[in-house]
PDB file of C-alpha atoms in Angstrom:
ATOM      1  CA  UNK A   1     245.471  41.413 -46.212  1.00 58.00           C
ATOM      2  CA  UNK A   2     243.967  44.035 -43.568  1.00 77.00           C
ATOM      3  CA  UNK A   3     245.890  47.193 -42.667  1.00 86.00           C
ATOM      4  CA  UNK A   4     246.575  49.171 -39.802  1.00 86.00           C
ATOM      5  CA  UNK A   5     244.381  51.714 -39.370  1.00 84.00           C
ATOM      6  CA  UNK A   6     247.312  54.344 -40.155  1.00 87.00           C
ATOM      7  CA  UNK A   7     247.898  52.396 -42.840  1.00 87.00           C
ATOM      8  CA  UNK A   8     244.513  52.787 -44.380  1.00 88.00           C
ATOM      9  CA  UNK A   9     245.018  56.833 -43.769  1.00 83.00           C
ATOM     10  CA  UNK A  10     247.369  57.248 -45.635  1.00 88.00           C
ATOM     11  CA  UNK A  11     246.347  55.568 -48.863  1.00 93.00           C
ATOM     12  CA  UNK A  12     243.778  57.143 -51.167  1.00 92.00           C
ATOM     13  CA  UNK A  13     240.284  56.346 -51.154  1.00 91.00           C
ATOM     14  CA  UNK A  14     241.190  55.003 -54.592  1.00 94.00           C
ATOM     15  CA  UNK A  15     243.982  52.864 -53.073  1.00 95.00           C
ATOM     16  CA  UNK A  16     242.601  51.557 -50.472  1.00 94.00           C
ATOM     17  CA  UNK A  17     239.839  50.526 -52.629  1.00 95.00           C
ATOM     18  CA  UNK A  18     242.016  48.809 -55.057  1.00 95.00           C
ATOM     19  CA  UNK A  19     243.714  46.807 -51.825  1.00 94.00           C
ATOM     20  CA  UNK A  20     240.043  45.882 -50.115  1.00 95.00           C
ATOM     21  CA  UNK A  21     238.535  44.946 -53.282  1.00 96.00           C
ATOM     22  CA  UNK A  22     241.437  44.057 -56.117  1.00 95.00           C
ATOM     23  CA  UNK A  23     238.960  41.333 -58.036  1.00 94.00           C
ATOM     24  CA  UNK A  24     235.641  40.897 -58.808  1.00 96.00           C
ATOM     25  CA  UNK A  25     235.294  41.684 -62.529  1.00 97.00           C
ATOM     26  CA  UNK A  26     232.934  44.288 -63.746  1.00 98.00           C
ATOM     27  CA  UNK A  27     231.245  44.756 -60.392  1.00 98.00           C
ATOM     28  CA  UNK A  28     234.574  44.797 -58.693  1.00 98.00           C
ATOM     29  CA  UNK A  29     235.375  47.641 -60.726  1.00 98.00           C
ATOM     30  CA  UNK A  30     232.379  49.404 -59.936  1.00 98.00           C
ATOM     31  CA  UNK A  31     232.255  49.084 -56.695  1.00 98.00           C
ATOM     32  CA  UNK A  32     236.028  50.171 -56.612  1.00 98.00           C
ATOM     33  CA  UNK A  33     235.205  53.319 -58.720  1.00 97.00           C
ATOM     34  CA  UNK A  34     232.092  54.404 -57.263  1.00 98.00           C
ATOM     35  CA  UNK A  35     231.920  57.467 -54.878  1.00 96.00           C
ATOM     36  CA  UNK A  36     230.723  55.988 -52.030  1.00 97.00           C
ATOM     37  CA  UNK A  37     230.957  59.070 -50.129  1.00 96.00           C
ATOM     38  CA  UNK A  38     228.084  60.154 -52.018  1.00 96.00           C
ATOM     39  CA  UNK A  39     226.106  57.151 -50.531  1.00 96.00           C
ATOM     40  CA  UNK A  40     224.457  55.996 -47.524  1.00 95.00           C
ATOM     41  CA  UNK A  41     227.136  54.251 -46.654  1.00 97.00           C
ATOM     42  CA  UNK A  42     229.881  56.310 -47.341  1.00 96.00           C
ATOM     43  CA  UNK A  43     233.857  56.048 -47.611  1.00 96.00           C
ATOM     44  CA  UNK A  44     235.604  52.440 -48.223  1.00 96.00           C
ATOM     45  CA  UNK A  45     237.675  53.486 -45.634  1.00 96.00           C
ATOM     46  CA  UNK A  46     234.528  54.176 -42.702  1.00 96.00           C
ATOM     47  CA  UNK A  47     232.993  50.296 -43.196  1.00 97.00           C
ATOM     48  CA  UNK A  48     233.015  47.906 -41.023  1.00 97.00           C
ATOM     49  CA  UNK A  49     235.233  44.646 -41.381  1.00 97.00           C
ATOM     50  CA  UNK A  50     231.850  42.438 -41.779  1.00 98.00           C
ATOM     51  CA  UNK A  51     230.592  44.534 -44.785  1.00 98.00           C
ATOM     52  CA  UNK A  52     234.391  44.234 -46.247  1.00 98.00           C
ATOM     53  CA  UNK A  53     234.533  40.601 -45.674  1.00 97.00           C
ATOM     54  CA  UNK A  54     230.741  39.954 -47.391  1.00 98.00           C
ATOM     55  CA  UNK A  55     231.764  42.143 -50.167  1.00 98.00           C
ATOM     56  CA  UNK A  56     235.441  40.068 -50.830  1.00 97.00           C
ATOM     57  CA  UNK A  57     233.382  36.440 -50.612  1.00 97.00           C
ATOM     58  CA  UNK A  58     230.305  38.021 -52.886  1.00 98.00           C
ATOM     59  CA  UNK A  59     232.891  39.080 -55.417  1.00 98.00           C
ATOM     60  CA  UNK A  60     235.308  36.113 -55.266  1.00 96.00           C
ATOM     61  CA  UNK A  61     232.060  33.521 -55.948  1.00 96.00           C
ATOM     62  CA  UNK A  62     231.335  32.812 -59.156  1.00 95.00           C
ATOM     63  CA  UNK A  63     227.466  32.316 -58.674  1.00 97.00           C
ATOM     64  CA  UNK A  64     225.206  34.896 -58.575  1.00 98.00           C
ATOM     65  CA  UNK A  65     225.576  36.737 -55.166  1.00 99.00           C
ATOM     66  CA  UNK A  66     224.112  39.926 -53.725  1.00 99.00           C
ATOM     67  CA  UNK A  67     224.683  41.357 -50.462  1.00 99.00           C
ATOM     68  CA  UNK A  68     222.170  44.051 -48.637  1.00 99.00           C
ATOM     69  CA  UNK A  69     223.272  46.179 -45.969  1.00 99.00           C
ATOM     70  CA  UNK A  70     222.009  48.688 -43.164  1.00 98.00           C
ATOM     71  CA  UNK A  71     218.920  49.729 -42.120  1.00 97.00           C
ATOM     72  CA  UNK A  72     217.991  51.210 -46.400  1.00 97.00           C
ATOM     73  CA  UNK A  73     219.340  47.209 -47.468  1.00 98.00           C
ATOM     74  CA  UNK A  74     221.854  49.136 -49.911  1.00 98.00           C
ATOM     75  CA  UNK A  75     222.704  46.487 -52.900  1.00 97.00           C
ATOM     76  CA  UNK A  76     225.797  44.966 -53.865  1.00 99.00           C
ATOM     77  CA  UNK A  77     225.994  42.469 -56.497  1.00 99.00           C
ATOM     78  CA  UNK A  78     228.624  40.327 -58.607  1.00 99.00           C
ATOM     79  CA  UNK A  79     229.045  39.720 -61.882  1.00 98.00           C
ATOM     80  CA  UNK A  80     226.766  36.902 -61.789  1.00 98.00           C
ATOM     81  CA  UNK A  81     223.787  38.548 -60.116  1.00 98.00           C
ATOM     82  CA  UNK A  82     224.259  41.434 -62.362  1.00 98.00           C
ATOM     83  CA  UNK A  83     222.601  39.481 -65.142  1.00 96.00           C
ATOM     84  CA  UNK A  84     219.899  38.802 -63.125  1.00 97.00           C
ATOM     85  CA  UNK A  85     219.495  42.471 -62.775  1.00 97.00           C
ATOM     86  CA  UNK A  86     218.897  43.218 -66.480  1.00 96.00           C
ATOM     87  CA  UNK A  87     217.996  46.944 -66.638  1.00 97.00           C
ATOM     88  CA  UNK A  88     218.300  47.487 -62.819  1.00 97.00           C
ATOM     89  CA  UNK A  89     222.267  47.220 -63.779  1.00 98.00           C
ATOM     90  CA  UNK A  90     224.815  49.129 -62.702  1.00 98.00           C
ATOM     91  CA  UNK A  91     222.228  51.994 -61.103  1.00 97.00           C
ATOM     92  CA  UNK A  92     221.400  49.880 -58.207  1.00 98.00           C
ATOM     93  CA  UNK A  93     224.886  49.286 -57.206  1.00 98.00           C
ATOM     94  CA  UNK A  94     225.134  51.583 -53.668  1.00 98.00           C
ATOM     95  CA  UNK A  95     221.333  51.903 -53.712  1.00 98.00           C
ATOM     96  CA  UNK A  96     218.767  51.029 -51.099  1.00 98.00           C
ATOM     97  CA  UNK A  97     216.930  48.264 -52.012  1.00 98.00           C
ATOM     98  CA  UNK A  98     213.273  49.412 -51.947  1.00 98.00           C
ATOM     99  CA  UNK A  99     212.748  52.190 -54.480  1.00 97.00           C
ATOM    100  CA  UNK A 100     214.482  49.211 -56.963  1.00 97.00           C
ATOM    101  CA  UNK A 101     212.455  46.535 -56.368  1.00 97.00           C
ATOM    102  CA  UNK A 102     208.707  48.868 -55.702  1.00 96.00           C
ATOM    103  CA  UNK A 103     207.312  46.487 -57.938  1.00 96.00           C
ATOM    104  CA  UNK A 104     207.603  43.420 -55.699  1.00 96.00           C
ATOM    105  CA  UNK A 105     208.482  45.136 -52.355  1.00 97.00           C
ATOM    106  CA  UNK A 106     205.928  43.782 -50.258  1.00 97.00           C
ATOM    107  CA  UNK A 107     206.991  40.101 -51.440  1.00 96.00           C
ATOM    108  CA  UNK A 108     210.848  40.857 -50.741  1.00 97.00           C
ATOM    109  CA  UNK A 109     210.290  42.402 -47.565  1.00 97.00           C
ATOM    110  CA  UNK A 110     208.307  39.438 -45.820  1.00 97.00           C
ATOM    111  CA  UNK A 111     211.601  37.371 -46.825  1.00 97.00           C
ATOM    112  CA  UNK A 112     213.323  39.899 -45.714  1.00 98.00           C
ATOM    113  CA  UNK A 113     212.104  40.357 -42.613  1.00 98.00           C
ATOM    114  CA  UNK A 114     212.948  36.957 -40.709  1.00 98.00           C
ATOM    115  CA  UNK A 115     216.533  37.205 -42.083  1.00 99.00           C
ATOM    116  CA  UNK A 116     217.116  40.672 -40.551  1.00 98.00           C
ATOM    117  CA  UNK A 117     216.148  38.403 -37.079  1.00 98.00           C
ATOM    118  CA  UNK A 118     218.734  36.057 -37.378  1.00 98.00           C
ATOM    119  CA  UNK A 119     216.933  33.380 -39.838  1.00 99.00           C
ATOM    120  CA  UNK A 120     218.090  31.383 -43.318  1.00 98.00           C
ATOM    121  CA  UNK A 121     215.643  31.220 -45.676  1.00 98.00           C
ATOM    122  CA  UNK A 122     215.609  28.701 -48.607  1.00 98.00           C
ATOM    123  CA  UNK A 123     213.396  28.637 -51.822  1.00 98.00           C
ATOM    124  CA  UNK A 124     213.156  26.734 -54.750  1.00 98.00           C
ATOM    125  CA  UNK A 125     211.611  28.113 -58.173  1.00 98.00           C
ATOM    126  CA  UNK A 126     209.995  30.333 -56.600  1.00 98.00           C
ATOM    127  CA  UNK A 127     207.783  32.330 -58.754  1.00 97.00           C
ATOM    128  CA  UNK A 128     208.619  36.562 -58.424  1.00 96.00           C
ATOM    129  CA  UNK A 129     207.300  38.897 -60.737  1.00 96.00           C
ATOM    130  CA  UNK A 130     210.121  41.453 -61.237  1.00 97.00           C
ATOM    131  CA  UNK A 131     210.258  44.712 -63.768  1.00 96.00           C
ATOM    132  CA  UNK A 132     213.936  43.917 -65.559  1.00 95.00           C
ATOM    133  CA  UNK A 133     213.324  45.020 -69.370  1.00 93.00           C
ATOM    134  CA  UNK A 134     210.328  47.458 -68.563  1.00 94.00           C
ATOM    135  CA  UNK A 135     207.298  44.982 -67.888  1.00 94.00           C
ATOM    136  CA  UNK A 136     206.652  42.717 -65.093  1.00 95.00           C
ATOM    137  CA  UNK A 137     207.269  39.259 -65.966  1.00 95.00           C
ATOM    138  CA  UNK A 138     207.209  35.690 -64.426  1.00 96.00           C
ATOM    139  CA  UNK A 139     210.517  34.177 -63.548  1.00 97.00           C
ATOM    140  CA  UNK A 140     211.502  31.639 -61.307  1.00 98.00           C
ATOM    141  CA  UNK A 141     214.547  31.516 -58.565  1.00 98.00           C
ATOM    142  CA  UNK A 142     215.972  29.004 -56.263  1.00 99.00           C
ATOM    143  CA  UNK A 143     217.566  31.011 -53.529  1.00 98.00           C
ATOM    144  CA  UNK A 144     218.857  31.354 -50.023  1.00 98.00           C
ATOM    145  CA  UNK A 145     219.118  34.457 -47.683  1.00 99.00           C
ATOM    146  CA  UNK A 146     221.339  34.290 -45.041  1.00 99.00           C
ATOM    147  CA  UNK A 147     222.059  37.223 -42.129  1.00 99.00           C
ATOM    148  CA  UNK A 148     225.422  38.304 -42.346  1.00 99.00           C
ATOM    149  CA  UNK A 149     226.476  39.582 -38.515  1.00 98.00           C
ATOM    150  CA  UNK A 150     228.180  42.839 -37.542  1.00 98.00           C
ATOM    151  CA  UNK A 151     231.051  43.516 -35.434  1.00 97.00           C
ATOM    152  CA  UNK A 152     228.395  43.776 -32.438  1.00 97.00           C
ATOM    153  CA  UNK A 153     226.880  40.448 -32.742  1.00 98.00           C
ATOM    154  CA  UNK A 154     223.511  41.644 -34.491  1.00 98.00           C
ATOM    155  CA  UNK A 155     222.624  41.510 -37.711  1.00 99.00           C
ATOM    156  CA  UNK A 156     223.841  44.052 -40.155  1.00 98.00           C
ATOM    157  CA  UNK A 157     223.184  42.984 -43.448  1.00 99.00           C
ATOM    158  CA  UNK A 158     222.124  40.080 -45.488  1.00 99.00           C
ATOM    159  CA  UNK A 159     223.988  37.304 -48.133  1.00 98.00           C
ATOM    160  CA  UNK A 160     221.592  36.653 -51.408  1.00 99.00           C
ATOM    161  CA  UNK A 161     222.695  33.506 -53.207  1.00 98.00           C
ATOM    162  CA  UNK A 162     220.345  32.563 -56.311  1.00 98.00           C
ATOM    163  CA  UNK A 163     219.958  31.136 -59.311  1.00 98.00           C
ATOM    164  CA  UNK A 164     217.451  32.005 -62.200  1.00 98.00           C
ATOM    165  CA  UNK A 165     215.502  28.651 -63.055  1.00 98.00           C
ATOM    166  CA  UNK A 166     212.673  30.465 -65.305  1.00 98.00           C
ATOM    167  CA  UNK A 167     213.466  28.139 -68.549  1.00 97.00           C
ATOM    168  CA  UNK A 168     213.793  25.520 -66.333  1.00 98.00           C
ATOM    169  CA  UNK A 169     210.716  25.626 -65.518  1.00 98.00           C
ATOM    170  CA  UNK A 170     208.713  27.027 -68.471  1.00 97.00           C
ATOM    171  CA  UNK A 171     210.121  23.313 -70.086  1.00 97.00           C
ATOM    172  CA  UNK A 172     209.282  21.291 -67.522  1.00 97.00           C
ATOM    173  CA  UNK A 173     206.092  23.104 -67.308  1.00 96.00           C
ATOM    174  CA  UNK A 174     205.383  22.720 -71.176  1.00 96.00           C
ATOM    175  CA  UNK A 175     206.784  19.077 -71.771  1.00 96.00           C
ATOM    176  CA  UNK A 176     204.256  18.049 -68.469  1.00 95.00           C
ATOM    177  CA  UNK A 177     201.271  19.631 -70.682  1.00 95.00           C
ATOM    178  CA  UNK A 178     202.640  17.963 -73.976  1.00 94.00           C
ATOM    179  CA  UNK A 179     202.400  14.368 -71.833  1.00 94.00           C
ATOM    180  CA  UNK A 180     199.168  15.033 -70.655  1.00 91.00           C
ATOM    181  CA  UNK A 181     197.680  16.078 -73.947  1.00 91.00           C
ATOM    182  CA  UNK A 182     199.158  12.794 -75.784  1.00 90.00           C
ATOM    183  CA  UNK A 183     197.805  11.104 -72.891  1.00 89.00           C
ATOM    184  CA  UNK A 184     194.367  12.967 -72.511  1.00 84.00           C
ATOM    185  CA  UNK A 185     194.150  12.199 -76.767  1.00 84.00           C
ATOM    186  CA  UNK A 186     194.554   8.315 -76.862  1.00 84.00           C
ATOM    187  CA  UNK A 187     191.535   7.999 -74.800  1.00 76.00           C
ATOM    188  CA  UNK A 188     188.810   8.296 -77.162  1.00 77.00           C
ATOM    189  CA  UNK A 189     189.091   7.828 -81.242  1.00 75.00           C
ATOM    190  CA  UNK A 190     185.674  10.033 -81.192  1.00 81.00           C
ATOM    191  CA  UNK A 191     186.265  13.792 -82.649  1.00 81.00           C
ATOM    192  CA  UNK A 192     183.646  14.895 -80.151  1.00 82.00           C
ATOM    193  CA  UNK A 193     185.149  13.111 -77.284  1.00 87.00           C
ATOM    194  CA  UNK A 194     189.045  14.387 -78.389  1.00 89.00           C
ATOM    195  CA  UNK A 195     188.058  17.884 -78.449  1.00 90.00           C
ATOM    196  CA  UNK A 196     187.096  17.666 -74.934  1.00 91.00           C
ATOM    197  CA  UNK A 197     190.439  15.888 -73.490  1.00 91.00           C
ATOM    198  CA  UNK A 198     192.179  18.299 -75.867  1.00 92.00           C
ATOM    199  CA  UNK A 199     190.798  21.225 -74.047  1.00 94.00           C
ATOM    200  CA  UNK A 200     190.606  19.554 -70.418  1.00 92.00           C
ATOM    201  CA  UNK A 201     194.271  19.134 -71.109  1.00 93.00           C
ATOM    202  CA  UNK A 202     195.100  22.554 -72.440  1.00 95.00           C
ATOM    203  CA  UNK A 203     192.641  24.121 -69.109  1.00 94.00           C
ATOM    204  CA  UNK A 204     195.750  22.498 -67.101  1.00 93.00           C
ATOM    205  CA  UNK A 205     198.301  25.048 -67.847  1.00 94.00           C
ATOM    206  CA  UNK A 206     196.714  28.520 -67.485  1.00 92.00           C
ATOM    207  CA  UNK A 207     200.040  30.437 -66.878  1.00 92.00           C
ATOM    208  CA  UNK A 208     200.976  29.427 -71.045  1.00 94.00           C
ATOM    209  CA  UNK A 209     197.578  29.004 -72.512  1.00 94.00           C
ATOM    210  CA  UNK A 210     194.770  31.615 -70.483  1.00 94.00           C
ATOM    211  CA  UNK A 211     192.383  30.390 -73.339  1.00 95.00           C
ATOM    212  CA  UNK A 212     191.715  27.906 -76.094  1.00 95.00           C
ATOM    213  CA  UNK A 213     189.018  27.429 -78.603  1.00 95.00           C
ATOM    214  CA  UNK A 214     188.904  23.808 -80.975  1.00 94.00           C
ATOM    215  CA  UNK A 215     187.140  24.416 -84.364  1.00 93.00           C
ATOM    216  CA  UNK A 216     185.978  21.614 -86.017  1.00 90.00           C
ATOM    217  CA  UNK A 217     185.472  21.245 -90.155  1.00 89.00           C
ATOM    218  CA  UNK A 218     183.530  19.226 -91.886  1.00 88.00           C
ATOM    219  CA  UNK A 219     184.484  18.338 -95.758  1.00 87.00           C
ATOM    220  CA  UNK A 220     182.761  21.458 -98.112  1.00 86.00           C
ATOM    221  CA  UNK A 221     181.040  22.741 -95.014  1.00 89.00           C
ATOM    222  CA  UNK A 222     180.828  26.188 -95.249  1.00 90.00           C
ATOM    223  CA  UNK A 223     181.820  26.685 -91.341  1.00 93.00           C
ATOM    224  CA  UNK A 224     184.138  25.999 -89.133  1.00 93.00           C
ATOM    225  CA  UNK A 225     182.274  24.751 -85.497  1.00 92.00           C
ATOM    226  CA  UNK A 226     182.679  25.398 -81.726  1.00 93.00           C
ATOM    227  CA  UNK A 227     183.425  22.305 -80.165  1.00 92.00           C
ATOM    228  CA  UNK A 228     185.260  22.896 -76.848  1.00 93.00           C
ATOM    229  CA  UNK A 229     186.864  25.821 -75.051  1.00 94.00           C
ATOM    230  CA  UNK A 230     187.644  27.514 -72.125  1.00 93.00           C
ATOM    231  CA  UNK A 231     188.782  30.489 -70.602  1.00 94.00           C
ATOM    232  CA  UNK A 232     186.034  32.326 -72.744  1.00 91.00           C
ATOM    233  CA  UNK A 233     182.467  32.402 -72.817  1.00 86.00           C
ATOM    234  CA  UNK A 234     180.935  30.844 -75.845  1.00 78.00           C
ATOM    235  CA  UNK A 235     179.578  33.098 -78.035  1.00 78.00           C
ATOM    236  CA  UNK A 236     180.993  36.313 -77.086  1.00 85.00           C
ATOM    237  CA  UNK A 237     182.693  38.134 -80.213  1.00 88.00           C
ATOM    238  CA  UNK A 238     185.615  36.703 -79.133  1.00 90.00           C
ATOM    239  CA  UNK A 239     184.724  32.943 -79.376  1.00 91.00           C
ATOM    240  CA  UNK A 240     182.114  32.830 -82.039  1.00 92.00           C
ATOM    241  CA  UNK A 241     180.526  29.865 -82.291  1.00 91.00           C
ATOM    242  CA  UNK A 242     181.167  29.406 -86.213  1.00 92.00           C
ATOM    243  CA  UNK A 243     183.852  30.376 -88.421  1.00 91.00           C
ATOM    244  CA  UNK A 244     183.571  30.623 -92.015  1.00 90.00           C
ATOM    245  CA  UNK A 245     186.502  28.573 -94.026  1.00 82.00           C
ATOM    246  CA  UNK A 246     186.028  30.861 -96.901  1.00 68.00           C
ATOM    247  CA  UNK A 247     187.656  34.144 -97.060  1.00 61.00           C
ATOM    248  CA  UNK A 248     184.145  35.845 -96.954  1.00 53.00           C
ATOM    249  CA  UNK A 249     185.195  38.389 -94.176  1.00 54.00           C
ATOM    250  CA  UNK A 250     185.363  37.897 -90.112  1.00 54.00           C
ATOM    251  CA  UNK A 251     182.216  37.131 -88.390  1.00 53.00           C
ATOM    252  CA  UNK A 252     181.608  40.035 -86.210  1.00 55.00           C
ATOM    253  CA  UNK A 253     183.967  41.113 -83.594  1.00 55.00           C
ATOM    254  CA  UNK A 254     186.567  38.098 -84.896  1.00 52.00           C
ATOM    255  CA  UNK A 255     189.097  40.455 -85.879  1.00 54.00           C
ATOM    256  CA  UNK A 256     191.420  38.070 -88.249  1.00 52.00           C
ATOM    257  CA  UNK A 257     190.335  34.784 -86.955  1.00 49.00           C
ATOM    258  CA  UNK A 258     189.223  33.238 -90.272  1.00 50.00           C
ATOM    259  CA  UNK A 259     192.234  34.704 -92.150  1.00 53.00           C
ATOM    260  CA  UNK A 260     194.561  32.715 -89.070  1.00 47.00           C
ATOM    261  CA  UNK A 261     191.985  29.836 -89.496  1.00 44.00           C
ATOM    262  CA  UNK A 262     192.735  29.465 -93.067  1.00 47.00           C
ATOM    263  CA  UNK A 263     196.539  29.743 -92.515  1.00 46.00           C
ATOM    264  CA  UNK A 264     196.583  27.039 -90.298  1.00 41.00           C
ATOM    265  CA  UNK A 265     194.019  24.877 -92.442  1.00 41.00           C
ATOM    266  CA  UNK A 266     196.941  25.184 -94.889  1.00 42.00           C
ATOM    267  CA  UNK A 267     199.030  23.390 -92.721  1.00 38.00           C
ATOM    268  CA  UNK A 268     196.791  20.488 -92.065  1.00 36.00           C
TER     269      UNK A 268
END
């Protein structure tokens, strides 16, 4: 319920908090216990009815929600989102957006961009390359930006729905290669000829396997030898074009190939 303005004056900044913002969870809290003063943004009690209103629905929703606002896109997230976040939670919360996100800025910013002039934008599994736990890494999102409008009819902010598909689509991705490499297989009975679809298959998916190498053995051949590959020159150290199947030592430059080689052989 709103309050007259001489109603909000003469609660607390705590109170008023409390009344604007009484849900939420763990980000409700935060949001009702940080010192906003200290922000960009500053008191509870100085923002607009639009960023109150976005802040109630991004708190009340139970997906993962984000709202940006101002000119410096300061963050505001939900419970939800704040998963996504991983080690960019809680310090974000009251932040502007840019020095969190450096590592994919430009990316953000051209989505950003036609929002901030009045446009939705929809994506699904979309590939971003966010630093959550210290290292860039690929993960996937289907999400939606939406403006959110300020009391003078422009745009003051933006609403961030999304939803993390990355396993979704590392499976899908990996069960596609798995049919195509049972398909590319039961074309030829020929060792020769399997080694190849093997590798044409594996040479599909990139993103999980950057390189392969297929080592064929004969019975009591001494060597294990090059049949297919790719992502690797042959014959460089680190494709050799024979392996020895006794524990004689590494070829050189093969680090512990043979020692893997005969692990696996094992398990033939």
């Amino acid at each position: 319920m709103s309050l007259s303005p001489a109603a909000e004056d003469a609660l607390s900044d705590e109170a008023l908090a409390a009344h604007l913002f009484p849900s939420g969870g763990e980000m409700g809290a935060r949001i009702r216990a940080l010192d906003w003063s200290a922000t960009q943004l500053g008191a509870i009690r100085t923002w607009p009815q639009s960023l109150r209103s976005a802040v109630n629905i991004m708190l009340g929703s139970r997906f993962p929600m984000m709202v940006h606002w101002g000119p410096e896109l300061i963050h505001f997230y939900n419970d939800g989102y704040a998963t996504i976040m991983q080690s960019k939670h809680p310090g974000a919360l009251g932040q502007p957006a840019e020095p969190w996100w450096r590592e994919m800025w430009p990316f953000l910013l051209s989505i950003f961009e036609p929002v901030l002039a009045g446009q939705t934008t929809f994506f699904e599994n979309k590939l971003v390359l966010p630093n959550r736990r210290g290292f860039v890494e690929e993960a996937y999102f289907t999400f939606s930006h939406s403006p959110i409008y300020d009391e003078a009819g422009t745009v003051g902010g933006i609403f961030v729905t999304t939803l993390e598909t990355t396993t979704a689509v590392l499976q899908q991705r990996r069960l596609a290669l798995l049919q195509h490499l049972t398909a590319q297989t039961a074309l030829s009975a020929l060792p020769a000829e399997v080694a190849q679809h093997i590798i044409a298959a594996l040479a599909t998916n990139a993103a999980d396997i950057p390189f392969a190498l297929l080592y064929t053995h004969e019975p009591n051949a001494p060597q294990a030898q090059l049949r297919a590959w790719f992502g690797l020159p042959a014959g460089e150290p680190a494709a050799p074009a024979t392996l020895p199947t006794a524990p004689a030592g590494p070829p050189p430059g093969a680090g512990r190939w043979p020692r893997q080689f005969n692990r696996a052989r094992r398990c033939w």
